[in-house]
PDB file of N, CA and C in Angstrom:
ATOM      1  N   ALA A  30       0.821  -1.190   0.000  1.00 80.00           N
ATOM      2  CA  ALA A  30       0.000   0.000   0.000  1.00 80.00           C
ATOM      3  C   ALA A  30       0.865   1.254   0.000  1.00 80.00           C
ATOM      4  N   VAL A  31       1.967   1.206   0.737  1.00 83.00           N
ATOM      5  CA  VAL A  31       2.858   2.366   0.794  1.00 83.00           C
ATOM      6  C   VAL A  31       3.452   2.639  -0.585  1.00 83.00           C
ATOM      7  N   ALA A  32       3.865   1.587  -1.261  1.00 88.00           N
ATOM      8  CA  ALA A  32       4.425   1.753  -2.608  1.00 88.00           C
ATOM      9  C   ALA A  32       3.386   2.339  -3.558  1.00 88.00           C
ATOM     10  N   GLN A  33       2.142   1.928  -3.394  1.00 86.00           N
ATOM     11  CA  GLN A  33       1.062   2.446  -4.238  1.00 86.00           C
ATOM     12  C   GLN A  33       0.874   3.944  -4.000  1.00 86.00           C
ATOM     13  N   VAL A  34       0.870   4.358  -2.748  1.00 83.00           N
ATOM     14  CA  VAL A  34       0.709   5.776  -2.425  1.00 83.00           C
ATOM     15  C   VAL A  34       1.913   6.570  -2.934  1.00 83.00           C
ATOM     16  N   GLU A  35       3.114   6.020  -2.777  1.00 87.00           N
ATOM     17  CA  GLU A  35       4.305   6.703  -3.274  1.00 87.00           C
ATOM     18  C   GLU A  35       4.246   6.882  -4.789  1.00 87.00           C
ATOM     19  N   ALA A  36       3.768   5.865  -5.497  1.00 87.00           N
ATOM     20  CA  ALA A  36       3.629   5.969  -6.949  1.00 87.00           C
ATOM     21  C   ALA A  36       2.606   7.038  -7.318  1.00 87.00           C
ATOM     22  N   LEU A  37       1.513   7.095  -6.570  1.00 84.00           N
ATOM     23  CA  LEU A  37       0.500   8.121  -6.816  1.00 84.00           C
ATOM     24  C   LEU A  37       1.064   9.519  -6.575  1.00 84.00           C
ATOM     25  N   ILE A  38       1.838   9.665  -5.523  1.00 84.00           N
ATOM     26  CA  ILE A  38       2.444  10.960  -5.211  1.00 84.00           C
ATOM     27  C   ILE A  38       3.407  11.378  -6.315  1.00 84.00           C
ATOM     28  N   GLN A  39       4.196  10.442  -6.816  1.00 88.00           N
ATOM     29  CA  GLN A  39       5.117  10.758  -7.909  1.00 88.00           C
ATOM     30  C   GLN A  39       4.356  11.240  -9.137  1.00 88.00           C
ATOM     31  N   GLN A  40       3.238  10.590  -9.440  1.00 85.00           N
ATOM     32  CA  GLN A  40       2.428  11.012 -10.575  1.00 85.00           C
ATOM     33  C   GLN A  40       1.877  12.416 -10.350  1.00 85.00           C
ATOM     34  N   LEU A  41       1.427  12.678  -9.131  1.00 83.00           N
ATOM     35  CA  LEU A  41       0.879  13.996  -8.823  1.00 83.00           C
ATOM     36  C   LEU A  41       1.955  15.077  -8.923  1.00 83.00           C
ATOM     37  N   GLU A  42       3.152  14.762  -8.428  1.00 87.00           N
ATOM     38  CA  GLU A  42       4.234  15.740  -8.426  1.00 87.00           C
ATOM     39  C   GLU A  42       4.842  15.955  -9.804  1.00 87.00           C
ATOM     40  N   SER A  43       4.637  15.031 -10.713  1.00 88.00           N
ATOM     41  CA  SER A  43       5.239  15.149 -12.041  1.00 88.00           C
ATOM     42  C   SER A  43       4.686  16.341 -12.815  1.00 88.00           C
ATOM     43  N   GLY A  44       3.450  16.714 -12.505  1.00 84.00           N
ATOM     44  CA  GLY A  44       2.840  17.830 -13.204  1.00 84.00           C
ATOM     45  C   GLY A  44       2.356  17.490 -14.595  1.00 84.00           C
ATOM     46  N   ASP A  45       2.415  16.222 -14.968  1.00 85.00           N
ATOM     47  CA  ASP A  45       2.033  15.803 -16.314  1.00 85.00           C
ATOM     48  C   ASP A  45       0.591  15.332 -16.421  1.00 85.00           C
ATOM     49  N   LEU A  46      -0.113  15.255 -15.305  1.00 82.00           N
ATOM     50  CA  LEU A  46      -1.482  14.733 -15.327  1.00 82.00           C
ATOM     51  C   LEU A  46      -2.496  15.840 -15.604  1.00 82.00           C
ATOM     52  N   PRO A  47      -3.544  15.519 -16.347  1.00 88.00           N
ATOM     53  CA  PRO A  47      -4.646  16.473 -16.497  1.00 88.00           C
ATOM     54  C   PRO A  47      -5.323  16.696 -15.141  1.00 88.00           C
ATOM     55  N   LEU A  48      -5.977  17.823 -14.989  1.00 85.00           N
ATOM     56  CA  LEU A  48      -6.573  18.206 -13.710  1.00 85.00           C
ATOM     57  C   LEU A  48      -7.532  17.150 -13.169  1.00 85.00           C
ATOM     58  N   GLU A  49      -8.391  16.589 -14.014  1.00 87.00           N
ATOM     59  CA  GLU A  49      -9.349  15.598 -13.510  1.00 87.00           C
ATOM     60  C   GLU A  49      -8.636  14.327 -13.046  1.00 87.00           C
ATOM     61  N   ASP A  50      -7.515  13.980 -13.675  1.00 87.00           N
ATOM     62  CA  ASP A  50      -6.733  12.821 -13.225  1.00 87.00           C
ATOM     63  C   ASP A  50      -6.060  13.103 -11.888  1.00 87.00           C
ATOM     64  N   ILE A  51      -5.654  14.341 -11.686  1.00 84.00           N
ATOM     65  CA  ILE A  51      -5.027  14.716 -10.419  1.00 84.00           C
ATOM     66  C   ILE A  51      -6.002  14.481  -9.269  1.00 84.00           C
ATOM     67  N   PHE A  52      -7.245  14.924  -9.433  1.00 88.00           N
ATOM     68  CA  PHE A  52      -8.238  14.732  -8.377  1.00 88.00           C
ATOM     69  C   PHE A  52      -8.516  13.252  -8.142  1.00 88.00           C
ATOM     70  N   SER A  53      -8.582  12.489  -9.208  1.00 89.00           N
ATOM     71  CA  SER A  53      -8.826  11.050  -9.099  1.00 89.00           C
ATOM     72  C   SER A  53      -7.677  10.360  -8.367  1.00 89.00           C
ATOM     73  N   GLN A  54      -6.445  10.692  -8.733  1.00 86.00           N
ATOM     74  CA  GLN A  54      -5.270  10.089  -8.098  1.00 86.00           C
ATOM     75  C   GLN A  54      -5.186  10.499  -6.624  1.00 86.00           C
ATOM     76  N   PHE A  55      -5.482  11.760  -6.347  1.00 86.00           N
ATOM     77  CA  PHE A  55      -5.448  12.244  -4.969  1.00 86.00           C
ATOM     78  C   PHE A  55      -6.481  11.517  -4.122  1.00 86.00           C
ATOM     79  N   GLU A  56      -7.676  11.355  -4.672  1.00 90.00           N
ATOM     80  CA  GLU A  56      -8.737  10.644  -3.956  1.00 90.00           C
ATOM     81  C   GLU A  56      -8.320   9.202  -3.670  1.00 90.00           C
ATOM     82  N   GLN A  57      -7.696   8.566  -4.635  1.00 89.00           N
ATOM     83  CA  GLN A  57      -7.240   7.189  -4.456  1.00 89.00           C
ATOM     84  C   GLN A  57      -6.166   7.117  -3.369  1.00 89.00           C
ATOM     85  N   ALA A  58      -5.247   8.070  -3.361  1.00 88.00           N
ATOM     86  CA  ALA A  58      -4.193   8.089  -2.344  1.00 88.00           C
ATOM     87  C   ALA A  58      -4.788   8.276  -0.949  1.00 88.00           C
ATOM     88  N   VAL A  59      -5.742   9.180  -0.819  1.00 91.00           N
ATOM     89  CA  VAL A  59      -6.379   9.424   0.480  1.00 91.00           C
ATOM     90  C   VAL A  59      -7.117   8.180   0.956  1.00 91.00           C
ATOM     91  N   THR A  60      -7.839   7.529   0.058  1.00 94.00           N
ATOM     92  CA  THR A  60      -8.570   6.310   0.408  1.00 94.00           C
ATOM     93  C   THR A  60      -7.611   5.221   0.880  1.00 94.00           C
ATOM     94  N   THR A  61      -6.511   5.052   0.171  1.00 92.00           N
ATOM     95  CA  THR A  61      -5.520   4.040   0.551  1.00 92.00           C
ATOM     96  C   THR A  61      -4.924   4.353   1.916  1.00 92.00           C
ATOM     97  N   LEU A  62      -4.600   5.617   2.165  1.00 92.00           N
ATOM     98  CA  LEU A  62      -4.050   5.997   3.464  1.00 92.00           C
ATOM     99  C   LEU A  62      -5.056   5.788   4.590  1.00 92.00           C
ATOM    100  N   GLN A  63      -6.329   6.042   4.332  1.00 96.00           N
ATOM    101  CA  GLN A  63      -7.366   5.798   5.340  1.00 96.00           C
ATOM    102  C   GLN A  63      -7.476   4.309   5.654  1.00 96.00           C
ATOM    103  N   GLN A  64      -7.362   3.476   4.633  1.00 95.00           N
ATOM    104  CA  GLN A  64      -7.409   2.029   4.846  1.00 95.00           C
ATOM    105  C   GLN A  64      -6.217   1.575   5.679  1.00 95.00           C
ATOM    106  N   CYS A  65      -5.051   2.132   5.398  1.00 93.00           N
ATOM    107  CA  CYS A  65      -3.859   1.792   6.174  1.00 93.00           C
ATOM    108  C   CYS A  65      -4.024   2.216   7.628  1.00 93.00           C
ATOM    109  N   ASP A  66      -4.565   3.400   7.839  1.00 96.00           N
ATOM    110  CA  ASP A  66      -4.778   3.897   9.194  1.00 96.00           C
ATOM    111  C   ASP A  66      -5.742   2.999   9.961  1.00 96.00           C
ATOM    112  N   SER A  67      -6.815   2.590   9.316  1.00 97.00           N
ATOM    113  CA  SER A  67      -7.787   1.695   9.957  1.00 97.00           C
ATOM    114  C   SER A  67      -7.147   0.361  10.314  1.00 97.00           C
ATOM    115  N   TYR A  68      -6.359  -0.175   9.406  1.00 97.00           N
ATOM    116  CA  TYR A  68      -5.682  -1.452   9.640  1.00 97.00           C
ATOM    117  C   TYR A  68      -4.729  -1.333  10.829  1.00 97.00           C
ATOM    118  N   LEU A  69      -3.935  -0.272  10.848  1.00 97.00           N
ATOM    119  CA  LEU A  69      -2.978  -0.099  11.935  1.00 97.00           C
ATOM    120  C   LEU A  69      -3.676   0.117  13.275  1.00 97.00           C
ATOM    121  N   THR A  70      -4.774   0.844  13.278  1.00 98.00           N
ATOM    122  CA  THR A  70      -5.540   1.055  14.506  1.00 98.00           C
ATOM    123  C   THR A  70      -6.070  -0.272  15.038  1.00 98.00           C
ATOM    124  N   GLU A  71      -6.612  -1.086  14.143  1.00 98.00           N
ATOM    125  CA  GLU A  71      -7.131  -2.399  14.540  1.00 98.00           C
ATOM    126  C   GLU A  71      -6.022  -3.271  15.122  1.00 98.00           C
ATOM    127  N   LYS A  72      -4.876  -3.296  14.472  1.00 98.00           N
ATOM    128  CA  LYS A  72      -3.767  -4.126  14.952  1.00 98.00           C
ATOM    129  C   LYS A  72      -3.214  -3.609  16.275  1.00 98.00           C
ATOM    130  N   ARG A  73      -3.176  -2.290  16.444  1.00 98.00           N
ATOM    131  CA  ARG A  73      -2.706  -1.715  17.706  1.00 98.00           C
ATOM    132  C   ARG A  73      -3.625  -2.138  18.847  1.00 98.00           C
ATOM    133  N   GLN A  74      -4.934  -2.128  18.604  1.00 98.00           N
ATOM    134  CA  GLN A  74      -5.895  -2.545  19.622  1.00 98.00           C
ATOM    135  C   GLN A  74      -5.717  -4.020  19.965  1.00 98.00           C
ATOM    136  N   GLN A  75      -5.429  -4.834  18.968  1.00 97.00           N
ATOM    137  CA  GLN A  75      -5.203  -6.260  19.219  1.00 97.00           C
ATOM    138  C   GLN A  75      -3.957  -6.468  20.069  1.00 97.00           C
ATOM    139  N   VAL A  76      -2.907  -5.720  19.776  1.00 97.00           N
ATOM    140  CA  VAL A  76      -1.671  -5.829  20.551  1.00 97.00           C
ATOM    141  C   VAL A  76      -1.918  -5.387  21.991  1.00 97.00           C
ATOM    142  N   GLU A  77      -2.636  -4.284  22.169  1.00 96.00           N
ATOM    143  CA  GLU A  77      -2.935  -3.806  23.519  1.00 96.00           C
ATOM    144  C   GLU A  77      -3.739  -4.834  24.304  1.00 96.00           C
ATOM    145  N   LEU A  78      -4.680  -5.490  23.651  1.00 96.00           N
ATOM    146  CA  LEU A  78      -5.475  -6.526  24.305  1.00 96.00           C
ATOM    147  C   LEU A  78      -4.594  -7.707  24.708  1.00 96.00           C
ATOM    148  N   LEU A  79      -3.694  -8.101  23.832  1.00 95.00           N
ATOM    149  CA  LEU A  79      -2.780  -9.197  24.158  1.00 95.00           C
ATOM    150  C   LEU A  79      -1.883  -8.839  25.335  1.00 95.00           C
ATOM    151  N   ILE A  80      -1.404  -7.617  25.359  1.00 94.00           N
ATOM    152  CA  ILE A  80      -0.554  -7.177  26.468  1.00 94.00           C
ATOM    153  C   ILE A  80      -1.341  -7.196  27.776  1.00 94.00           C
ATOM    154  N   GLU A  81      -2.583  -6.763  27.740  1.00 93.00           N
ATOM    155  CA  GLU A  81      -3.419  -6.774  28.947  1.00 93.00           C
ATOM    156  C   GLU A  81      -3.624  -8.190  29.470  1.00 93.00           C
ATOM    157  N   THR A  82      -3.761  -9.157  28.579  1.00 93.00           N
ATOM    158  CA  THR A  82      -3.978 -10.535  29.024  1.00 93.00           C
ATOM    159  C   THR A  82      -2.718 -11.125  29.648  1.00 93.00           C
ATOM    160  N   LEU A  83      -1.564 -10.556  29.346  1.00 89.00           N
ATOM    161  CA  LEU A  83      -0.313 -11.042  29.924  1.00 89.00           C
ATOM    162  C   LEU A  83      -0.067 -10.481  31.320  1.00 89.00           C
ATOM    163  N   GLU A  84      -0.714  -9.401  31.643  1.00 80.00           N
ATOM    164  CA  GLU A  84      -0.455  -8.741  32.935  1.00 80.00           C
ATOM    165  C   GLU A  84      -1.197  -9.381  34.063  1.00 80.00           C
TER     166      GLU A  84
END
């Protein structure tokens, strides 16, 4: 997912995309980052729960 976002950022920074493609690529990057954030939040909660069961 990180590589995908980095590729999207490179495309955005290149300045070669038409305006409507820029918005589409930006939206895709934001969606991917939100999915990553949700995944990491879920995994962090699982780790915290496991740590609590060890105490």
